[in-house]
Amino acid sequence: MSFLWTSEDLVAAMGGRPLGPMPEGISGISIDSRSLEPGDAFFAIKGEAMDGHDFATAAIKAGAGVLVVAEGKLPSLGRLTAPMIVVQDVLAALEKLGLAARARSNAKIIAVTGSAGKTTTKEALRHVLSAVGKVHASAQSFNNHWGVPLTLARMPVDCDYAVFEIGMNHPDEIRPLAKMVRPHVAIVTLIAAAHLGFFRNLDEIARAKAEIFEGLEPDGAVLLNRDDPRWKLLDKMARAAGVEHIYGFGENARATFKLLECALHADHSIITAKIGGQEITTRVGAPGRHMV
């Protein structure tokens, strides 16, 4: 049987302390006892509203192969029958595991941010790339301080491509996540008023989204919406971060990847685009201009 992580590597990556007889390895990683699959490692993360340690027994009943728990919570857990890995902080341990997953991977990594369209873009990339290799991608919209390390930690060592969403509500949230993911390609879908409750204007939102450039791998590439009014600001910030390969997409005459024609139908669209100097006509299987 092939494992996502052997127990030996799991313990080493997190610097944890094993308690009880460890399984040979684990098949997946879960932070929710309701969706946990038998053989998964259950990470008892403490959130704002709930504490995963309160669901340790439920995780065992669901078939957890091992529990990752905080040292300070051990007395309150009582006598549990499952093997455990004890750490100082469960979220920090998940982050360490995510970093280890990134370090062992040879996959091409794509990170997507923006005020809208992140999940749609991520799923489109998952669909297209699956035709040419094994793809790992964020589940649902797991794009925050626990969703990104969770997605990294779940990344199989043999995947060819991985696609991550990176989101934010405040400044300085994207930067550490981007540096954790270290993408080869960073995409900014668009800048809009989705976060104006936490920012004074759209320029501030653009600057926060531009933090993704700081995690880009050397010689990496950035894709920007050439139709976005904040194109110039994003382009400037990418260059300031040392990015040399910057490409634009959209209908703008100067876009690197340019949409020329778009015929909308009830259940699909037919588009013509200029890519790499060639005009390509193709069918987009999802309806609506927002899918183009």
Short mmCIF file of C-alpha atoms in Angstrom, two decimals:
data_model
loop_
_atom_site.label_atom_id
_atom_site.label_comp_id
_atom_site.label_asym_id
_atom_site.label_seq_id
_atom_site.Cartn_x
_atom_site.Cartn_y
_atom_site.Cartn_z
CA MET A 1 0.00 0.00 0.00
CA SER A 2 1.24 3.47 -0.83
CA PHE A 3 0.99 6.13 1.87
CA LEU A 4 0.71 9.89 1.66
CA TRP A 5 3.17 10.01 4.56
CA THR A 6 4.99 7.28 6.44
CA SER A 7 4.70 7.70 10.18
CA GLU A 8 8.46 8.13 10.38
CA ASP A 9 8.40 11.03 7.92
CA LEU A 10 5.30 12.50 9.56
CA VAL A 11 6.93 12.62 12.99
CA ALA A 12 10.22 13.93 11.60
CA ALA A 13 8.60 16.72 9.57
CA MET A 14 6.62 18.03 12.53
CA GLY A 15 9.19 17.40 15.25
CA GLY A 16 6.50 15.59 17.20
CA ARG A 17 6.56 12.99 19.95
CA PRO A 18 4.88 9.67 19.08
CA LEU A 19 2.66 8.01 21.68
CA GLY A 20 1.53 4.42 21.23
CA PRO A 21 2.22 1.99 18.37
CA MET A 22 2.39 4.01 15.17
CA PRO A 23 0.86 2.75 11.91
CA GLU A 24 3.24 2.24 9.01
CA GLY A 25 1.82 5.35 7.40
CA ILE A 26 -1.27 7.46 6.80
CA SER A 27 -3.39 7.73 3.66
CA GLY A 28 -4.67 11.27 4.09
CA ILE A 29 -4.94 14.29 6.35
CA SER A 30 -8.12 15.60 7.94
CA ILE A 31 -9.09 18.43 10.26
CA ASP A 32 -12.78 17.44 10.33
CA SER A 33 -13.94 14.23 11.99
CA ARG A 34 -17.12 14.26 9.87
CA SER A 35 -15.27 13.91 6.55
CA LEU A 36 -12.32 11.88 7.83
CA GLU A 37 -11.54 8.69 5.91
CA PRO A 38 -10.21 5.54 7.61
CA GLY A 39 -6.42 5.71 7.77
CA ASP A 40 -6.26 9.52 7.80
CA ALA A 41 -4.23 11.51 10.31
CA PHE A 42 -6.55 13.78 12.29
CA PHE A 43 -5.09 17.19 13.15
CA ALA A 44 -6.88 18.61 16.18
CA ILE A 45 -6.69 22.26 15.17
CA LYS A 46 -8.11 24.85 17.56
CA GLY A 47 -10.22 27.40 15.70
CA GLU A 48 -12.06 30.52 16.77
CA ALA A 49 -15.31 28.68 17.44
CA MET A 50 -14.30 25.04 17.90
CA ASP A 51 -11.38 22.98 19.15
CA GLY A 52 -10.47 19.85 17.24
CA HIS A 53 -9.41 18.16 20.48
CA ASP A 54 -13.10 18.01 21.41
CA PHE A 55 -13.65 15.72 18.43
CA ALA A 56 -10.75 13.33 19.05
CA THR A 57 -13.07 10.49 20.07
CA ALA A 58 -15.23 11.03 16.98
CA ALA A 59 -12.09 10.93 14.83
CA ILE A 60 -11.09 7.59 16.36
CA LYS A 61 -14.57 6.16 15.71
CA ALA A 62 -14.30 7.34 12.09
CA GLY A 63 -11.08 5.35 11.70
CA ALA A 64 -8.28 7.87 12.18
CA GLY A 65 -4.89 6.20 11.85
CA VAL A 66 -3.22 8.69 14.15
CA LEU A 67 -4.16 11.85 16.05
CA VAL A 68 -1.98 14.97 16.04
CA VAL A 69 -2.65 16.75 19.32
CA ALA A 70 -1.22 19.57 21.43
CA GLU A 71 0.90 18.78 24.48
CA GLY A 72 -1.19 21.11 26.61
CA LYS A 73 -4.38 19.23 25.73
CA LEU A 74 -3.17 15.76 26.70
CA PRO A 75 -4.62 15.81 30.25
CA SER A 76 -8.10 16.64 28.95
CA LEU A 77 -8.09 13.86 26.34
CA GLY A 78 -8.22 11.04 28.88
CA ARG A 79 -7.43 7.49 27.82
CA LEU A 80 -7.61 7.40 24.03
CA THR A 81 -6.95 4.15 22.21
CA ALA A 82 -5.51 5.62 19.00
CA PRO A 83 -1.82 6.36 18.43
CA MET A 84 -0.94 10.03 18.77
CA ILE A 85 1.75 12.46 17.71
CA VAL A 86 2.15 15.14 20.35
CA VAL A 87 3.25 18.63 19.29
CA GLN A 88 3.39 22.04 20.93
CA ASP A 89 0.94 23.64 18.48
CA VAL A 90 -1.16 21.66 16.00
CA LEU A 91 -1.50 24.41 13.37
CA ALA A 92 2.24 25.09 13.51
CA ALA A 93 2.84 21.35 13.06
CA LEU A 94 0.56 21.35 10.01
CA GLU A 95 2.56 24.27 8.59
CA LYS A 96 5.80 22.33 9.11
CA LEU A 97 4.31 19.34 7.33
CA GLY A 98 3.21 21.60 4.47
CA LEU A 99 6.75 22.94 4.14
CA ALA A 100 8.10 19.39 4.09
CA ALA A 101 5.60 18.46 1.38
CA ARG A 102 6.72 21.41 -0.73
CA ALA A 103 10.39 20.57 -0.20
CA ARG A 104 9.98 16.97 -1.39
CA SER A 105 7.87 17.84 -4.45
CA ASN A 106 9.03 18.23 -8.04
CA ALA A 107 5.60 19.40 -9.20
CA LYS A 108 5.01 22.60 -11.11
CA ILE A 109 3.13 24.83 -8.67
CA ILE A 110 0.50 27.40 -9.64
CA ALA A 111 -0.98 29.85 -7.12
CA VAL A 112 -4.13 31.87 -7.78
CA THR A 113 -5.31 34.98 -5.96
CA GLY A 114 -7.69 37.83 -6.73
CA SER A 115 -10.90 39.40 -5.49
CA ALA A 116 -13.07 36.95 -7.45
CA GLY A 117 -12.67 33.95 -9.71
CA LYS A 118 -10.05 32.10 -7.65
CA THR A 119 -11.99 28.86 -7.29
CA THR A 120 -13.25 28.92 -10.88
CA THR A 121 -9.72 29.48 -12.19
CA LYS A 122 -8.32 26.77 -9.91
CA GLU A 123 -10.90 24.25 -11.08
CA ALA A 124 -10.34 25.15 -14.75
CA LEU A 125 -6.60 24.60 -14.30
CA ARG A 126 -7.24 21.30 -12.52
CA HIS A 127 -9.41 20.15 -15.43
CA VAL A 128 -6.99 21.19 -18.18
CA LEU A 129 -3.82 19.97 -16.50
CA SER A 130 -5.33 16.58 -15.65
CA ALA A 131 -5.10 15.77 -19.37
CA VAL A 132 -1.30 15.91 -19.22
CA GLY A 133 -0.40 14.76 -15.71
CA LYS A 134 -1.38 14.06 -12.13
CA VAL A 135 -2.88 17.17 -10.53
CA HIS A 136 -3.32 18.13 -6.89
CA ALA A 137 -5.47 21.16 -6.04
CA SER A 138 -7.10 22.94 -3.13
CA ALA A 139 -10.32 21.36 -1.90
CA GLN A 140 -13.28 23.74 -2.03
CA SER A 141 -11.96 27.22 -1.22
CA PHE A 142 -9.24 26.24 1.25
CA ASN A 143 -7.17 29.40 0.81
CA ASN A 144 -6.45 30.80 4.28
CA HIS A 145 -3.88 30.33 7.07
CA TRP A 146 -4.95 26.73 7.69
CA GLY A 147 -6.33 25.85 4.24
CA VAL A 148 -3.06 26.49 2.40
CA PRO A 149 -0.80 24.39 4.69
CA LEU A 150 -3.48 21.68 4.72
CA THR A 151 -3.50 21.59 0.92
CA LEU A 152 0.29 21.47 0.87
CA ALA A 153 0.43 18.67 3.44
CA ARG A 154 -2.05 16.67 1.34
CA MET A 155 0.07 17.02 -1.82
CA PRO A 156 1.19 13.58 -3.07
CA VAL A 157 4.91 13.27 -3.68
CA ASP A 158 4.32 12.02 -7.23
CA CYS A 159 1.97 14.72 -8.56
CA ASP A 160 3.04 16.62 -11.68
CA TYR A 161 1.09 19.81 -11.03
CA ALA A 162 -0.43 21.48 -7.98
CA VAL A 163 -2.86 24.40 -7.97
CA PHE A 164 -3.41 26.52 -4.86
CA GLU A 165 -5.84 29.27 -3.98
CA ILE A 166 -4.44 31.98 -1.75
CA GLY A 167 -6.89 34.41 -0.18
CA MET A 168 -6.84 37.22 2.36
CA ASN A 169 -8.93 39.66 4.36
CA HIS A 170 -6.11 41.90 5.60
CA PRO A 171 -2.65 43.07 4.52
CA ASP A 172 0.30 40.73 5.20
CA GLU A 173 -1.81 37.57 5.00
CA ILE A 174 -0.86 36.44 1.48
CA ARG A 175 2.90 36.93 1.86
CA PRO A 176 3.61 34.08 4.34
CA LEU A 177 1.28 31.72 2.46
CA ALA A 178 2.94 32.49 -0.89
CA LYS A 179 6.37 31.90 0.64
CA MET A 180 5.10 28.57 1.93
CA VAL A 181 3.71 27.50 -1.47
CA ARG A 182 6.60 28.91 -3.56
CA PRO A 183 4.72 28.85 -6.87
CA HIS A 184 6.32 28.69 -10.29
CA VAL A 185 3.35 30.63 -11.68
CA ALA A 186 1.26 33.25 -9.84
CA ILE A 187 -2.09 34.42 -11.24
CA VAL A 188 -4.04 37.50 -10.12
CA THR A 189 -7.58 37.20 -11.51
CA LEU A 190 -8.86 40.73 -10.83
CA ILE A 191 -9.06 43.46 -8.22
CA ALA A 192 -12.54 44.36 -6.93
CA ALA A 193 -14.32 45.69 -3.86
CA ALA A 194 -14.69 42.29 -2.16
CA HIS A 195 -12.48 43.32 0.80
CA LEU A 196 -13.17 47.04 1.06
CA GLY A 197 -14.35 46.60 4.64
CA PHE A 198 -10.71 46.02 5.58
CA PHE A 199 -9.05 48.42 3.11
CA ARG A 200 -9.46 52.08 2.25
CA ASN A 201 -9.46 51.64 -1.54
CA LEU A 202 -8.83 49.25 -4.41
CA ASP A 203 -5.16 50.21 -4.67
CA GLU A 204 -4.62 48.88 -1.15
CA ILE A 205 -6.35 45.64 -2.13
CA ALA A 206 -4.09 45.37 -5.19
CA ARG A 207 -0.99 45.85 -3.04
CA ALA A 208 -2.15 43.12 -0.68
CA LYS A 209 -2.79 40.74 -3.58
CA ALA A 210 0.66 41.61 -4.97
CA GLU A 211 2.24 39.98 -1.91
CA ILE A 212 1.93 36.72 -3.86
CA PHE A 213 4.85 37.84 -6.05
CA GLU A 214 7.19 37.67 -3.05
CA GLY A 215 6.83 33.90 -2.85
CA LEU A 216 7.44 33.23 -6.53
CA GLU A 217 10.19 30.77 -7.39
CA PRO A 218 13.28 32.19 -9.17
CA ASP A 219 12.57 32.58 -12.89
CA GLY A 220 8.85 32.17 -12.15
CA ALA A 221 6.05 33.80 -14.13
CA VAL A 222 3.16 36.11 -13.28
CA LEU A 223 -0.15 36.27 -15.16
CA LEU A 224 -2.18 39.46 -14.75
CA ASN A 225 -5.57 40.60 -16.00
CA ARG A 226 -4.67 43.12 -18.72
CA ASP A 227 -8.21 44.52 -18.62
CA ASP A 228 -8.03 45.34 -14.92
CA PRO A 229 -7.67 49.07 -14.07
CA ARG A 230 -4.97 48.09 -11.54
CA TRP A 231 -2.85 46.34 -14.20
CA LYS A 232 -0.12 48.99 -14.10
CA LEU A 233 0.09 48.92 -10.31
CA LEU A 234 0.30 45.12 -10.23
CA ASP A 235 2.86 45.10 -13.04
CA LYS A 236 4.96 47.65 -11.16
CA MET A 237 4.81 45.63 -7.94
CA ALA A 238 5.72 42.41 -9.73
CA ARG A 239 8.80 44.08 -11.19
CA ALA A 240 9.69 45.51 -7.79
CA ALA A 241 9.59 41.95 -6.43
CA GLY A 242 12.13 40.94 -9.06
CA VAL A 243 9.75 39.15 -11.42
CA GLU A 244 11.05 39.13 -14.99
CA HIS A 245 8.34 37.08 -16.72
CA ILE A 246 5.05 39.02 -16.62
CA TYR A 247 2.20 38.17 -18.98
CA GLY A 248 -1.23 39.70 -19.50
CA PHE A 249 -4.51 38.03 -20.42
CA GLY A 250 -7.78 39.59 -21.57
CA GLU A 251 -9.18 41.63 -24.46
CA ASN A 252 -6.70 44.49 -24.22
CA ALA A 253 -4.76 44.96 -27.45
CA ARG A 254 -1.47 44.50 -25.59
CA ALA A 255 -2.47 41.29 -23.78
CA THR A 256 -0.05 38.40 -24.23
CA PHE A 257 -2.97 35.97 -24.27
CA LYS A 258 -5.75 37.86 -26.05
CA LEU A 259 -9.42 37.02 -26.39
CA LEU A 260 -10.48 37.90 -29.95
CA GLU A 261 -14.03 36.55 -30.20
CA CYS A 262 -16.55 35.03 -27.82
CA ALA A 263 -19.86 33.44 -28.85
CA LEU A 264 -22.05 32.64 -25.84
CA HIS A 265 -24.52 29.73 -25.92
CA ALA A 266 -26.90 28.24 -23.37
CA ASP A 267 -24.52 25.52 -22.20
CA HIS A 268 -21.12 26.51 -23.63
CA SER A 269 -19.10 29.22 -25.35
CA ILE A 270 -17.00 29.23 -28.51
CA ILE A 271 -13.96 31.46 -28.24
CA THR A 272 -11.09 32.53 -30.44
CA ALA A 273 -7.91 33.63 -28.71
CA LYS A 274 -4.43 34.63 -29.79
CA ILE A 275 -1.83 32.66 -27.85
CA GLY A 276 1.85 32.55 -28.70
CA GLY A 277 1.24 34.30 -32.00
CA GLN A 278 -1.37 31.74 -33.10
CA GLU A 279 -5.14 32.09 -33.28
CA ILE A 280 -6.91 29.21 -31.57
CA THR A 281 -10.65 28.50 -31.59
CA THR A 282 -12.01 26.23 -28.90
CA ARG A 283 -15.13 25.28 -26.99
CA VAL A 284 -15.50 26.20 -23.32
CA GLY A 285 -17.78 23.62 -21.74
CA ALA A 286 -19.19 25.90 -19.04
CA PRO A 287 -21.68 28.65 -19.97
CA GLY A 288 -21.34 32.36 -19.23
CA ARG A 289 -18.88 35.07 -20.14
CA HIS A 290 -17.37 34.91 -16.65
CA MET A 291 -16.12 31.41 -17.53
CA VAL A 292 -14.18 32.80 -20.50
#
